Each structure stands twice: as C-alpha cells, then as structure tokens.
mmCIF file of C-alpha atoms in Angstrom:
data_model
loop_
_atom_site.group_PDB
_atom_site.id
_atom_site.type_symbol
_atom_site.label_atom_id
_atom_site.label_comp_id
_atom_site.label_asym_id
_atom_site.label_seq_id
_atom_site.Cartn_x
_atom_site.Cartn_y
_atom_site.Cartn_z
ATOM 1 C CA MET A 1 139.589 4.206 -29.032
ATOM 2 C CA VAL A 2 142.052 5.039 -31.743
ATOM 3 C CA GLY A 3 143.164 1.447 -32.172
ATOM 4 C CA ALA A 4 139.407 0.347 -32.635
ATOM 5 C CA ALA A 5 138.771 3.090 -35.090
ATOM 6 C CA ASN A 6 142.035 2.191 -36.988
ATOM 7 C CA SER A 7 141.275 -1.514 -37.211
ATOM 8 C CA GLY A 8 137.925 -0.691 -39.008
ATOM 9 C CA TRP A 9 139.340 2.186 -41.030
ATOM 10 C CA THR A 10 139.831 0.199 -44.246
ATOM 11 C CA GLN A 11 136.417 -1.374 -43.891
ATOM 12 C CA ARG A 12 134.498 1.848 -43.253
ATOM 13 C CA HIS A 13 136.716 4.196 -45.236
ATOM 14 C CA GLY A 14 134.242 4.392 -48.159
ATOM 15 C CA GLU A 15 131.292 5.076 -45.798
ATOM 16 C CA PHE A 16 133.171 7.681 -43.826
ATOM 17 C CA GLU A 17 134.376 9.495 -47.058
ATOM 18 C CA SER A 18 130.904 9.500 -48.356
ATOM 19 C CA LEU A 19 129.656 11.106 -45.204
ATOM 20 C CA LEU A 20 132.392 13.669 -45.416
ATOM 21 C CA LYS A 21 131.536 14.482 -48.986
ATOM 22 C CA TYR A 22 127.823 14.717 -48.059
ATOM 23 C CA TYR A 23 128.367 17.054 -45.240
ATOM 24 C CA GLY A 24 131.082 18.956 -46.993
ATOM 25 C CA LEU A 25 128.837 19.658 -50.055
ATOM 26 C CA GLY A 26 125.975 20.626 -47.719
ATOM 27 C CA LEU A 27 128.154 23.042 -45.850
ATOM 28 C CA MET A 28 129.506 24.526 -49.036
ATOM 29 C CA ALA A 29 125.948 24.959 -50.479
ATOM 30 C CA GLN A 30 124.823 26.518 -47.224
ATOM 31 C CA GLU A 31 127.786 28.817 -47.074
ATOM 32 C CA SER A 32 127.633 29.939 -50.621
ATOM 33 C CA GLY A 33 123.819 30.487 -50.608
ATOM 34 C CA MET A 34 123.863 32.037 -47.177
ATOM 35 C CA SER A 35 123.752 35.719 -48.319
ATOM 36 C CA ALA A 36 121.011 34.871 -50.851
ATOM 37 C CA SER A 37 118.879 32.803 -48.714
ATOM 38 C CA MET A 38 119.284 34.543 -45.304
ATOM 39 C CA PRO A 39 116.893 37.447 -46.100
ATOM 40 C CA PHE A 40 114.229 34.899 -47.040
ATOM 41 C CA SER A 41 114.880 32.418 -44.284
ATOM 42 C CA TRP A 42 111.745 33.587 -42.482
ATOM 43 C CA ARG A 43 109.491 33.120 -45.460
ATOM 44 C CA PRO A 44 108.142 29.816 -46.911
ATOM 45 C CA ILE A 45 110.072 28.256 -49.746
ATOM 46 C CA ASP A 46 107.137 28.532 -52.152
ATOM 47 C CA ALA A 47 106.215 32.093 -51.141
#
C-alpha cells in the first residue's frame, strides 16, 4: 500500500496538497467561527 501510494506521489502531490489546503482552511474557519456561530447554529442563515 505504501509503495503504491509512493509511486504516484509525485503525480498526485498537487491534488493531495490542494485537498489538504481546502480541508485545512475549512477546519480553521470552522474552528475560528465556532464560538460566534454556535449559538445561532439552530437558526436559519438568513434569519
């Protein structure tokens, strides 16, 4: 498994890095906005 992932690492590195950045930014936004959005999580966005 490691060998297979290693062989395609250079080929999929950009895609993998993009996914990491995407999820990383999403987690950071969710974490930083948690205290602010938590109380309103039960209300509609446009309420």
